PDB file of C-alpha atoms in Angstrom:
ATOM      1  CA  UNK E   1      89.161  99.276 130.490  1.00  0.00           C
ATOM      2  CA  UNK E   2      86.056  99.363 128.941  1.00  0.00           C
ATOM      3  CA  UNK E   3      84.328 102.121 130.992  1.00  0.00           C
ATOM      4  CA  UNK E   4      83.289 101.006 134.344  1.00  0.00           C
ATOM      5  CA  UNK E   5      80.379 103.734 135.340  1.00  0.00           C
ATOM      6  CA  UNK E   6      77.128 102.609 133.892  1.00  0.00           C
ATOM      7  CA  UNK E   7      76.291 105.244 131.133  1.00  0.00           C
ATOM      8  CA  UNK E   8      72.441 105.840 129.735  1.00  0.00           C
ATOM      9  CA  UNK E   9      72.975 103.837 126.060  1.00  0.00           C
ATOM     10  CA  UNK E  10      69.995 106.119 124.407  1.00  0.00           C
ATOM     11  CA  UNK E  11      71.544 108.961 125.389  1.00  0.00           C
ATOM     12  CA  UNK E  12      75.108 108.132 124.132  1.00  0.00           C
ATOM     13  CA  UNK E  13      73.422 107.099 121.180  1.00  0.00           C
ATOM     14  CA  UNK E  14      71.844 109.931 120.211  1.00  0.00           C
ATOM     15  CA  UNK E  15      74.517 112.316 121.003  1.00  0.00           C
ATOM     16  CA  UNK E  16      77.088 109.766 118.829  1.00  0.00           C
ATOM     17  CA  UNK E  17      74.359 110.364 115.890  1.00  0.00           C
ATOM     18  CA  UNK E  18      74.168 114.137 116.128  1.00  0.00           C
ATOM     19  CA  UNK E  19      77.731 114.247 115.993  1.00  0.00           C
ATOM     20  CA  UNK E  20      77.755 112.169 113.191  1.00  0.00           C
ATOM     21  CA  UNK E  21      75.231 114.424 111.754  1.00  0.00           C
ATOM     22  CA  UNK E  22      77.603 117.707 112.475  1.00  0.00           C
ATOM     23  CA  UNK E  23      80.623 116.418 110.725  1.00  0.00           C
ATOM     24  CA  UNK E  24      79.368 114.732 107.610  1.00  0.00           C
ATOM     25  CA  UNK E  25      80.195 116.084 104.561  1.00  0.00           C
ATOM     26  CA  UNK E  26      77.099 117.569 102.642  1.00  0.00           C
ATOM     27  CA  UNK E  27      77.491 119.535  99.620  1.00  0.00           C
ATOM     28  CA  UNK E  28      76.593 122.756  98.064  1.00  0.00           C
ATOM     29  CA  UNK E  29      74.514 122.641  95.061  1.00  0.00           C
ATOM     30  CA  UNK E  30      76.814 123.774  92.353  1.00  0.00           C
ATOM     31  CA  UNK E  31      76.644 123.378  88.566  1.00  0.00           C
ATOM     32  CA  UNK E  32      79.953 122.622  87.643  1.00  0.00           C
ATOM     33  CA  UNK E  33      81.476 120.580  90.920  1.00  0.00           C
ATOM     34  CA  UNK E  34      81.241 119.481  94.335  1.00  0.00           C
ATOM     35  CA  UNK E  35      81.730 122.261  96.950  1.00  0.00           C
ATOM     36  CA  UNK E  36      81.594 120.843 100.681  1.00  0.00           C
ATOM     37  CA  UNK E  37      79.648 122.822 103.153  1.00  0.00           C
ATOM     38  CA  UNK E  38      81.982 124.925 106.138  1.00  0.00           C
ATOM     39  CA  UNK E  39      82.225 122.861 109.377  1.00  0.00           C
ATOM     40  CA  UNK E  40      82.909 123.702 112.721  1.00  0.00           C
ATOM     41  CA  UNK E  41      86.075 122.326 113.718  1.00  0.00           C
ATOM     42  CA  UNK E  42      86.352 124.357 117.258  1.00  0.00           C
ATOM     43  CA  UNK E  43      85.424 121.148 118.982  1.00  0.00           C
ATOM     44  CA  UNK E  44      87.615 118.823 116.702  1.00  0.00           C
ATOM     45  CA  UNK E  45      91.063 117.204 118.682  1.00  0.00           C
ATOM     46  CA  UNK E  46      93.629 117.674 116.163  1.00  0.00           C
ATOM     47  CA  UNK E  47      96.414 114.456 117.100  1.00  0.00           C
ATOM     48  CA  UNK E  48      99.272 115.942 114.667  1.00  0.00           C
ATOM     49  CA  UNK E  49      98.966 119.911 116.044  1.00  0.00           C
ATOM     50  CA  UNK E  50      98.981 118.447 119.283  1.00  0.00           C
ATOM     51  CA  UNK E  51     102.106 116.095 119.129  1.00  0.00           C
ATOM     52  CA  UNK E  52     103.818 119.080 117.022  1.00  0.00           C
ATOM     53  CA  UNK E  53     102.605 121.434 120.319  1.00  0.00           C
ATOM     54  CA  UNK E  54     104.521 118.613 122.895  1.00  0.00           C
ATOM     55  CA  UNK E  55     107.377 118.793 120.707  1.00  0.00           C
ATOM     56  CA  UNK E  56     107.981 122.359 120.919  1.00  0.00           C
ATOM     57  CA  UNK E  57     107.360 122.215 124.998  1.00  0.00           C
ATOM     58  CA  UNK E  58     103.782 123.483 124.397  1.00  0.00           C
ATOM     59  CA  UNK E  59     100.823 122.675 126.788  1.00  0.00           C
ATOM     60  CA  UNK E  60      98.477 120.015 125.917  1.00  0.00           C
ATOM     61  CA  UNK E  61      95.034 120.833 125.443  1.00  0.00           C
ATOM     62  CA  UNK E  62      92.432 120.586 128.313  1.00  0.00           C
ATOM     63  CA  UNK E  63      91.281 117.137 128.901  1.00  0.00           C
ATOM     64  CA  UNK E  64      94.088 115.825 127.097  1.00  0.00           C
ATOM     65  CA  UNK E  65      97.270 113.844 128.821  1.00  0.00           C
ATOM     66  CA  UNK E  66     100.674 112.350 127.956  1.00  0.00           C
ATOM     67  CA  UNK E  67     100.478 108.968 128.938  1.00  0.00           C
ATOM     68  CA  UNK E  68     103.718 107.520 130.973  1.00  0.00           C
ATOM     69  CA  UNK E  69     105.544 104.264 129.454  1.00  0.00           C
ATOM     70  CA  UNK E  70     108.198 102.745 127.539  1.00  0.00           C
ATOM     71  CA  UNK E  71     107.127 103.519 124.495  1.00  0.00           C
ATOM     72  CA  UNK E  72     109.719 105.199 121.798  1.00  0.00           C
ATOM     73  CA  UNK E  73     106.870 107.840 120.595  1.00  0.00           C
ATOM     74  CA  UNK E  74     104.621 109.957 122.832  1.00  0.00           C
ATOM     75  CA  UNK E  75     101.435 108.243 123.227  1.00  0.00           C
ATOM     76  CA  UNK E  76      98.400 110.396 124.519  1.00  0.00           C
ATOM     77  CA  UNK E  77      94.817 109.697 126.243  1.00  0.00           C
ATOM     78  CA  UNK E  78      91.378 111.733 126.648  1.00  0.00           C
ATOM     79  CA  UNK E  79      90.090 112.558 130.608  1.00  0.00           C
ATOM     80  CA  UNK E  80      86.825 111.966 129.173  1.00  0.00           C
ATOM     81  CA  UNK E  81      87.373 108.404 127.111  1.00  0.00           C
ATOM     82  CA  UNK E  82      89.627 106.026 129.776  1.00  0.00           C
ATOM     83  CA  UNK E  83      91.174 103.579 128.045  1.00  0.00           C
ATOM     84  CA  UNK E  84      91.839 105.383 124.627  1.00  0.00           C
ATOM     85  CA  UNK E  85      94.941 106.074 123.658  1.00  0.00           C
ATOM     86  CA  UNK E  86      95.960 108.081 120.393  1.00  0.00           C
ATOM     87  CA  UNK E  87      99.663 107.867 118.717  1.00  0.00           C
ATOM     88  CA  UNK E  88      99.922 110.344 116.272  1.00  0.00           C
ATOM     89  CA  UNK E  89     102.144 110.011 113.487  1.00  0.00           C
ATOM     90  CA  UNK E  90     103.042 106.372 114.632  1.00  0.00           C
ATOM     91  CA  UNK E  91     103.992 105.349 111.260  1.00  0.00           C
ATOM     92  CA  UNK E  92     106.834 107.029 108.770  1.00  0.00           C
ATOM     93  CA  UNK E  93     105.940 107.746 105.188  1.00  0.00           C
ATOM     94  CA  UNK E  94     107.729 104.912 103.623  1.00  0.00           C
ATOM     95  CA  UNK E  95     106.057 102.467 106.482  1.00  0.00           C
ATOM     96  CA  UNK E  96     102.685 103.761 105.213  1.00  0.00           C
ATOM     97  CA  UNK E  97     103.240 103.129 101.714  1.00  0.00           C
ATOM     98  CA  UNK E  98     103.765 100.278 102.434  1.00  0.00           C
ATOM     99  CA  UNK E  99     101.099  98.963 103.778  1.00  0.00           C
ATOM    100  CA  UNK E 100      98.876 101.004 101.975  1.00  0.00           C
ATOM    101  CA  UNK E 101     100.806  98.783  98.712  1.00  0.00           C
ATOM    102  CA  UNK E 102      99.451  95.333 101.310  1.00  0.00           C
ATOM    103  CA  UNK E 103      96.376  96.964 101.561  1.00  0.00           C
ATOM    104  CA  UNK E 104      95.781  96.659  97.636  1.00  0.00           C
ATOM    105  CA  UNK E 105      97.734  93.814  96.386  1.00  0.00           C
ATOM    106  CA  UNK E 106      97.965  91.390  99.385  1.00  0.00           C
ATOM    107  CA  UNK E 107      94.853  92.001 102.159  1.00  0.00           C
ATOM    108  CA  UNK E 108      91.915  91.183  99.744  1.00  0.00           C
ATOM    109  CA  UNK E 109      93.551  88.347  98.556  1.00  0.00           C
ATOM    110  CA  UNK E 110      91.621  84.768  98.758  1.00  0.00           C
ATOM    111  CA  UNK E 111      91.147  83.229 101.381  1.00  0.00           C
ATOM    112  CA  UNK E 112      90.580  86.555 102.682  1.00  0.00           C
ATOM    113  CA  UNK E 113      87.183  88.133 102.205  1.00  0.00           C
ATOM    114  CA  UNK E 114      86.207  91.094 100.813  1.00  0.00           C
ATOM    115  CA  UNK E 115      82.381  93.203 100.318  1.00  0.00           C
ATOM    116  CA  UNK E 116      83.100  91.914  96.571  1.00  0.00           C
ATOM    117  CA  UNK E 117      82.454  87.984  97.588  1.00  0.00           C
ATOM    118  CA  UNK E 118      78.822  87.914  98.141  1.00  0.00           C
ATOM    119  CA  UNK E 119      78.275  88.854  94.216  1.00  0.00           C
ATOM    120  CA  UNK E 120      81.243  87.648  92.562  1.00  0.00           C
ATOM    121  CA  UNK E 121      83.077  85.125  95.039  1.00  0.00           C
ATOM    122  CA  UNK E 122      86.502  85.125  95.639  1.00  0.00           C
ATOM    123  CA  UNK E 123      88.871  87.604  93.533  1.00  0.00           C
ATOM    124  CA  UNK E 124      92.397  86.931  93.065  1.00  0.00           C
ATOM    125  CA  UNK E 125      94.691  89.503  92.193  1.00  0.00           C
ATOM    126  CA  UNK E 126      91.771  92.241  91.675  1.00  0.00           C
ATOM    127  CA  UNK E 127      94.669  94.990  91.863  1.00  0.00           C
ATOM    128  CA  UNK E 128      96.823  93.735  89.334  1.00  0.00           C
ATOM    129  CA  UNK E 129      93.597  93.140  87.224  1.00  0.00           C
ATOM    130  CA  UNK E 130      93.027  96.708  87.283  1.00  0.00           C
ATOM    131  CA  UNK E 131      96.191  97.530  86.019  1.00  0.00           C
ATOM    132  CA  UNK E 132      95.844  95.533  83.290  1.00  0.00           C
ATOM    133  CA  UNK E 133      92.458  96.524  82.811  1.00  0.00           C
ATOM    134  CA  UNK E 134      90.825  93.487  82.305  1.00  0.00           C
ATOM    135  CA  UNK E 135      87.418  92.771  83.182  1.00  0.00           C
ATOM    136  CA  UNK E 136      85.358  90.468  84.997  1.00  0.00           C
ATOM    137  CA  UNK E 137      82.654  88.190  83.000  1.00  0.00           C
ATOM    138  CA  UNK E 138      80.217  86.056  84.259  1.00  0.00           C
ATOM    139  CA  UNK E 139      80.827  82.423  83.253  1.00  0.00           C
ATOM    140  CA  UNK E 140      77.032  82.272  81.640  1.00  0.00           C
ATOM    141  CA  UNK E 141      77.848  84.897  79.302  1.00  0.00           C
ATOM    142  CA  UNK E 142      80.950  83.462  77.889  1.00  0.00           C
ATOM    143  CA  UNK E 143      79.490  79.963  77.413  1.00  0.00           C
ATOM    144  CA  UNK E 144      77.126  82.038  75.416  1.00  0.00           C
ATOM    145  CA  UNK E 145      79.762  83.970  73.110  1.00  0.00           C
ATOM    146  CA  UNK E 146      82.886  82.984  71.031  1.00  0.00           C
ATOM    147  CA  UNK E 147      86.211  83.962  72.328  1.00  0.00           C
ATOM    148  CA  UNK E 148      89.006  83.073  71.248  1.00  0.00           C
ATOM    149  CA  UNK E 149      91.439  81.056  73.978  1.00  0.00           C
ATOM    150  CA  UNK E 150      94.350  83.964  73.167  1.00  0.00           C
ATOM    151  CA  UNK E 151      91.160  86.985  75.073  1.00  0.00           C
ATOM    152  CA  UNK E 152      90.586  84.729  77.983  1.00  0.00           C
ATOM    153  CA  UNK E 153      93.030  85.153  80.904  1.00  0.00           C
ATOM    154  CA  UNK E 154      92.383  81.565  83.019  1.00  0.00           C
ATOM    155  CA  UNK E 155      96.070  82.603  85.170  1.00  0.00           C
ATOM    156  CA  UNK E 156      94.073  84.706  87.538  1.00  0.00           C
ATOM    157  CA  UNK E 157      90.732  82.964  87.882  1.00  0.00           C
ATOM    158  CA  UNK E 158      89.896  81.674  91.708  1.00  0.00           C
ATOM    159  CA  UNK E 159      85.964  81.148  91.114  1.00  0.00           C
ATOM    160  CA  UNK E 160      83.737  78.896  89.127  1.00  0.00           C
ATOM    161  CA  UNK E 161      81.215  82.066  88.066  1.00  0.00           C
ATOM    162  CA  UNK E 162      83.181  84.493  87.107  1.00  0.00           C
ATOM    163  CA  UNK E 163      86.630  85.042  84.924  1.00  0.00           C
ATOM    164  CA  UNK E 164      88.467  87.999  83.855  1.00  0.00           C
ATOM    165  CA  UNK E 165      89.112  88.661  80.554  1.00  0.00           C
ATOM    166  CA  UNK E 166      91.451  90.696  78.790  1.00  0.00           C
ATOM    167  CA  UNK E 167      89.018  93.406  76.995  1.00  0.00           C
ATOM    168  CA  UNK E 168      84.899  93.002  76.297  1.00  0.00           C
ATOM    169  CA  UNK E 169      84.678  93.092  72.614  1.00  0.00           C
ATOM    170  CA  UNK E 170      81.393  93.856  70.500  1.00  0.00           C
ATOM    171  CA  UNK E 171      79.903  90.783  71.063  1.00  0.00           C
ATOM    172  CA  UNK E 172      79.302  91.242  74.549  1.00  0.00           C
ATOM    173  CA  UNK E 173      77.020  94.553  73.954  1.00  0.00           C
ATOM    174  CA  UNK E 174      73.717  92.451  74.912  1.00  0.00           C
ATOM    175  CA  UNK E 175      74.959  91.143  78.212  1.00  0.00           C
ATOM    176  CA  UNK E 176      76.624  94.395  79.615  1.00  0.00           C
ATOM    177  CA  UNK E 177      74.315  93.973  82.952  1.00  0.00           C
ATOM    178  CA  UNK E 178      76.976  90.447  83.658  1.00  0.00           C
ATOM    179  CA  UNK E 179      80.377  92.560  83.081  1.00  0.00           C
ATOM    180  CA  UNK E 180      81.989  94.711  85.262  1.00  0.00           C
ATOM    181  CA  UNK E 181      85.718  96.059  84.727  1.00  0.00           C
ATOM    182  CA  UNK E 182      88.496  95.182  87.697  1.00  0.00           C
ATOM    183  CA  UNK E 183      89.124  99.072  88.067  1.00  0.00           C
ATOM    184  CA  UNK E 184      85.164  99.767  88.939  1.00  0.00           C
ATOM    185  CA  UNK E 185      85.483  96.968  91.566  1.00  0.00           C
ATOM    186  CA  UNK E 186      88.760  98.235  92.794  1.00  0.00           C
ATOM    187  CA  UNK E 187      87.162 101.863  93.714  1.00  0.00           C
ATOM    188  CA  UNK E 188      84.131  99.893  95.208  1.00  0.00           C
ATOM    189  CA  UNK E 189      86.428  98.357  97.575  1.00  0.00           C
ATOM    190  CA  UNK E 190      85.074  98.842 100.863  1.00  0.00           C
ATOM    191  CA  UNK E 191      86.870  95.986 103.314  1.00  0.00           C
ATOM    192  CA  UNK E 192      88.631  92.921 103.730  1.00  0.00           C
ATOM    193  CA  UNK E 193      88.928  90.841 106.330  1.00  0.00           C
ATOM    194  CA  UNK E 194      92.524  89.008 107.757  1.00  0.00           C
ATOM    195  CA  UNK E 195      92.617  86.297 110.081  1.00  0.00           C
ATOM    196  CA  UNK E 196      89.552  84.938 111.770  1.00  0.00           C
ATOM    197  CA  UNK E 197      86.560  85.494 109.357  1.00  0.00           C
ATOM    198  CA  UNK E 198      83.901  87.657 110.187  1.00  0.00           C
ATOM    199  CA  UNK E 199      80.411  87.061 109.499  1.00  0.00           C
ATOM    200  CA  UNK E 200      78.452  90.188 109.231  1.00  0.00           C
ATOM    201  CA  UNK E 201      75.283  88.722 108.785  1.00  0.00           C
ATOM    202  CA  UNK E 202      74.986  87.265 112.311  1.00  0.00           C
ATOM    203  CA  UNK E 203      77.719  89.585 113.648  1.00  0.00           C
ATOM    204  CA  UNK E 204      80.364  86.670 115.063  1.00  0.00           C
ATOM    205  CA  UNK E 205      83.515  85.402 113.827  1.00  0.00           C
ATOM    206  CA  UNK E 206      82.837  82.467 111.980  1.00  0.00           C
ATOM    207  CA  UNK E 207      85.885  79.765 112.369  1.00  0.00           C
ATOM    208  CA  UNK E 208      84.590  77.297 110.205  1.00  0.00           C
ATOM    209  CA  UNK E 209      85.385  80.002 106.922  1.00  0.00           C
ATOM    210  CA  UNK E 210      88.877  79.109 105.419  1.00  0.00           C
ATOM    211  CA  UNK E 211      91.183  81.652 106.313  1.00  0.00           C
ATOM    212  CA  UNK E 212      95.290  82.003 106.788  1.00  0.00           C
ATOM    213  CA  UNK E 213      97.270  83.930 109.997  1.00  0.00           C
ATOM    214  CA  UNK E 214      97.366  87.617 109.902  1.00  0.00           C
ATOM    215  CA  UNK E 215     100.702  88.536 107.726  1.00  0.00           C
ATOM    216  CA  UNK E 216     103.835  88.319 110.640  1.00  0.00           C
ATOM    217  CA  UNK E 217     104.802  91.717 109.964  1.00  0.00           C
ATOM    218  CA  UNK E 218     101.347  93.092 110.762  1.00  0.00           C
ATOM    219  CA  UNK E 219     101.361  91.083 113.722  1.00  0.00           C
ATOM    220  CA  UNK E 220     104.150  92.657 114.556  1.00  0.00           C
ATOM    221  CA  UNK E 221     103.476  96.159 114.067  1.00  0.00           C
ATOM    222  CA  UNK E 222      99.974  95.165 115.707  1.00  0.00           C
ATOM    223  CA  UNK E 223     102.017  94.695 119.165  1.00  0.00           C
ATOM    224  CA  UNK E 224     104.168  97.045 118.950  1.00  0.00           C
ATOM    225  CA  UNK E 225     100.896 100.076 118.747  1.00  0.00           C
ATOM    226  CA  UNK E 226      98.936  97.593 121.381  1.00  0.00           C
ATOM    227  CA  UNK E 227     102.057  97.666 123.787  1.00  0.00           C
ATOM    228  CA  UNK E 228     101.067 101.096 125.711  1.00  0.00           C
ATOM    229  CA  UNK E 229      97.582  99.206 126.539  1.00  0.00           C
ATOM    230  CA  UNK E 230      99.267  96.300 127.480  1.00  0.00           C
ATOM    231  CA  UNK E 231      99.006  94.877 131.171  1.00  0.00           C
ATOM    232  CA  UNK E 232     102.753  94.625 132.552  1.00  0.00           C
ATOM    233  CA  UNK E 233     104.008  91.404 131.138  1.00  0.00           C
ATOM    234  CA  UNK E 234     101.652  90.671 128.560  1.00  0.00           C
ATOM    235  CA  UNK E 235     102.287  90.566 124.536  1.00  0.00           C
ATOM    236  CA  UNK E 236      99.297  91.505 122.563  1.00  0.00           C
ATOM    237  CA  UNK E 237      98.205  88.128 119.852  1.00  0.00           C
ATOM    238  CA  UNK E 238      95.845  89.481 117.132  1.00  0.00           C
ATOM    239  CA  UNK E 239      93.854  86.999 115.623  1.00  0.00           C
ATOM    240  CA  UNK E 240      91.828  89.168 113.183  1.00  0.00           C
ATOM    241  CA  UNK E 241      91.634  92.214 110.858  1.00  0.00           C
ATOM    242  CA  UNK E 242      89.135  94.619 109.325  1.00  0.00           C
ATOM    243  CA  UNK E 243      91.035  97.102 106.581  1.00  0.00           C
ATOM    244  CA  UNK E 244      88.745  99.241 105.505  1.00  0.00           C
ATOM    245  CA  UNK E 245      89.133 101.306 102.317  1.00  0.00           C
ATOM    246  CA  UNK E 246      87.871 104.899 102.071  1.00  0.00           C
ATOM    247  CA  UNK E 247      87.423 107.456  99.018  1.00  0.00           C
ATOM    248  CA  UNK E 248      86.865 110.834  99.237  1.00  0.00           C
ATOM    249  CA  UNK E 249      84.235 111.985 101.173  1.00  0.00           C
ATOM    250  CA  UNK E 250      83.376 108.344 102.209  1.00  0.00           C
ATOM    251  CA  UNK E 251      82.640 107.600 105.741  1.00  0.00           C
ATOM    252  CA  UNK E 252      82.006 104.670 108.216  1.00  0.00           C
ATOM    253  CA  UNK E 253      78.884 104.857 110.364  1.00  0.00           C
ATOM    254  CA  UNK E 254      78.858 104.730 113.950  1.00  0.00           C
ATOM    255  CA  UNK E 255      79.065 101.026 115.308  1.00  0.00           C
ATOM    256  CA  UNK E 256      80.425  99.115 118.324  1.00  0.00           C
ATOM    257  CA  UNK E 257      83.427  96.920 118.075  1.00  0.00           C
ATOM    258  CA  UNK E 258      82.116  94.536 120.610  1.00  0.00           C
ATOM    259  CA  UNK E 259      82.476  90.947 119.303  1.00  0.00           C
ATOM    260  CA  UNK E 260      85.679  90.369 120.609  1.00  0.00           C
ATOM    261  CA  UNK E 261      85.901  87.240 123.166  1.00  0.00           C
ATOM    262  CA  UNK E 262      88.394  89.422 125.375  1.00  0.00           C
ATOM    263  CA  UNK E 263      87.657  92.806 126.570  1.00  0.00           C
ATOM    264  CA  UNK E 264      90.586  93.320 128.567  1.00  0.00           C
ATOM    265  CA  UNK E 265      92.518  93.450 125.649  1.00  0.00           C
ATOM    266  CA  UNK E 266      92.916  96.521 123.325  1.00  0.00           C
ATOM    267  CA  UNK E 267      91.471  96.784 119.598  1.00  0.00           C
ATOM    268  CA  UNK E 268      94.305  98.427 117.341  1.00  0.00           C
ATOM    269  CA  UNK E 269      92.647 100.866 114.854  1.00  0.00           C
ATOM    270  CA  UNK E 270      95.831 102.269 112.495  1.00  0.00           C
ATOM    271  CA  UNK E 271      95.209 105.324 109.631  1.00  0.00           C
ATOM    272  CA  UNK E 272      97.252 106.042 107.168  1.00  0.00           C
ATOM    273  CA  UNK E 273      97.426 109.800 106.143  1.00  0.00           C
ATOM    274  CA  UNK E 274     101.137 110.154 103.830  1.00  0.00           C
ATOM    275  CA  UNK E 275      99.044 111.353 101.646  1.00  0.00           C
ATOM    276  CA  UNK E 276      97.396 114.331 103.619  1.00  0.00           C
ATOM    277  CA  UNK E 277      93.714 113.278 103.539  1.00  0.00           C
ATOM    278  CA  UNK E 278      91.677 114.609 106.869  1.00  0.00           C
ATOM    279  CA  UNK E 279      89.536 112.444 108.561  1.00  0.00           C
ATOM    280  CA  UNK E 280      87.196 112.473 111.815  1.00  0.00           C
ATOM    281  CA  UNK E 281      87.155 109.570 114.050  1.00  0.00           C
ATOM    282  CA  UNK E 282      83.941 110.030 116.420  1.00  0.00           C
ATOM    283  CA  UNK E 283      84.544 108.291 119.841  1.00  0.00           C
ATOM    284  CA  UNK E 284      81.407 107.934 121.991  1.00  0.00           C
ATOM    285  CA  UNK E 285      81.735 104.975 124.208  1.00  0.00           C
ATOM    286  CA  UNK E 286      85.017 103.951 126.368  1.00  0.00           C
ATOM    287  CA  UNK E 287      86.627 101.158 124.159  1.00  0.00           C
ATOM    288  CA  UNK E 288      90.189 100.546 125.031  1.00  0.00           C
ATOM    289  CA  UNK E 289      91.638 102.112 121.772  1.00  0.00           C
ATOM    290  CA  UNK E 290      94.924 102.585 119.705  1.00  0.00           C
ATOM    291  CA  UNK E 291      94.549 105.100 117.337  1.00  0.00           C
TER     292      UNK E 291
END
């Protein structure tokens, strides 16, 4: 499933990065806001215009076919990429919001890693932090200040360096460099991890890192996407779990997903777009993929 002709890996390389290149969003120098440079889209697969296209008894594009099997949504592949399949609009709205809600409140959870842990450890309840707008102290600087026992919030602490507080009065002015508010780490939320831990420092999964099963449901809606790639017979068993969070303009450079122990199984890769946000997923190499 993974591509079986040999392919030149400089040359897919360089062609990935160019495309890369083509579609990023670069900006217009503009006094009072942002205004993103015009892209050509001609080349750009659309995966909603071409499931509303099937629905209507239109003709697929060229290089693009309906792939046959039980499967209660229309699930489509590339000529050009074997083993990638694409499912668009596999989720409803309310089944988005949903786990866009997990993807906030439960996913970065401890024991679950985030980008956050190499600075500040282990987070609990970041979201709900936020909310509150607390913020989150270094354990040096309060040993260093008086604060009363009614400004520090112990209920949602899960590290020995640092503890949110409740608001960063006067007396911290001097030590600004060791606070930073939950809401500025909540935008610079960039990943958690589910399952089996990944180290990206050696690029493995590490097993020895404590971690807890993938959530049931998403193990469930994992299978159900993975079924279409599926040998006859065979249920799909996730073990891990990247969610990666995005802002506007933000983008994920090209990498390979190839760490995985089995390569005859698929790798799930779900987006949620309820909230009409356009994306660009760049596919250069012939992973077995469920979009």
């Amino acid at each position: 499933m993974y591509g079986a002709e040999p392919v030149n890996e400089e040359s897919e390389r360089t062609a990935f990065r160019k495309a890369e290149k083509k579609y990023k969003i670069y900006y217009e120098n503009a006094k009072k806001k942002k205004i993103p440079r015009s892209v050509d889209l001609s080349e750009v697969i659309d995966f909603r215009s071409i499931l509303e296209s099937f629905k209507g008894g239109g003709d697929l594009p060229a290089g693009v076919f309906e792939l046959k099997c039980d499967f209660n949504q229309p699930v489509f592949g590339l000529v050009s990429r074997p083993g990638f399949y694409f499912i668009p609009a596999a989720l409803s709205i309310e089944e988005q919001c949903h786990w866009i809600r997990e993807s906030l409140t439960s996913f970065p959870q401890p024991p679950n890693r985030t980008n956050h842990n190499a600075i500040y450890g282990p987070l609990q309840d970041l979201f709900l932090a936020a909310k509150e707008g607390k913020v989150l102290i270094e354990e040096d600087t309060l040993a260093e200040n008086i604060i009363s026992e009614a400004n520090l919030d112990q209920s949602n602490v899960n590290t020995p360096r640092w503890k949110y507080i409740k608001e960063l009065d006067e007396s911290f002015s001097r030590d600004a460099g060791k606070s930073v508010s939950a809401s500025v780490l909540l935008r610079k939320l960039r990943w958690s991890t589910l399952g089996l831990q990944f180290d990206w420092s050696k690029r493995s999964y590490n097993i020895a890192l404590p971690h807890k099963k993938i959530p049931d449901k998403l193990c469930m809606l994992a299978k159900r996407m993975a079924a279409p790639a599926m040998p006859c017979s065979e249920e799909f068993h996730p073990e891990a779990a990247i969610v990666n969070y995005f802002g506007l303009g933000d983008m994920l450079g090209g990498h390979l997903d190839d760490m995985e122990k089995d390569w005859s199984k698929p790798i799930v890769s779900i987006r949620y777009d309820s909230i009409k946000c356009s994306m660009f997923f760049l596919l250069s190499m012939s992973f077995c993929l469920i979009c």
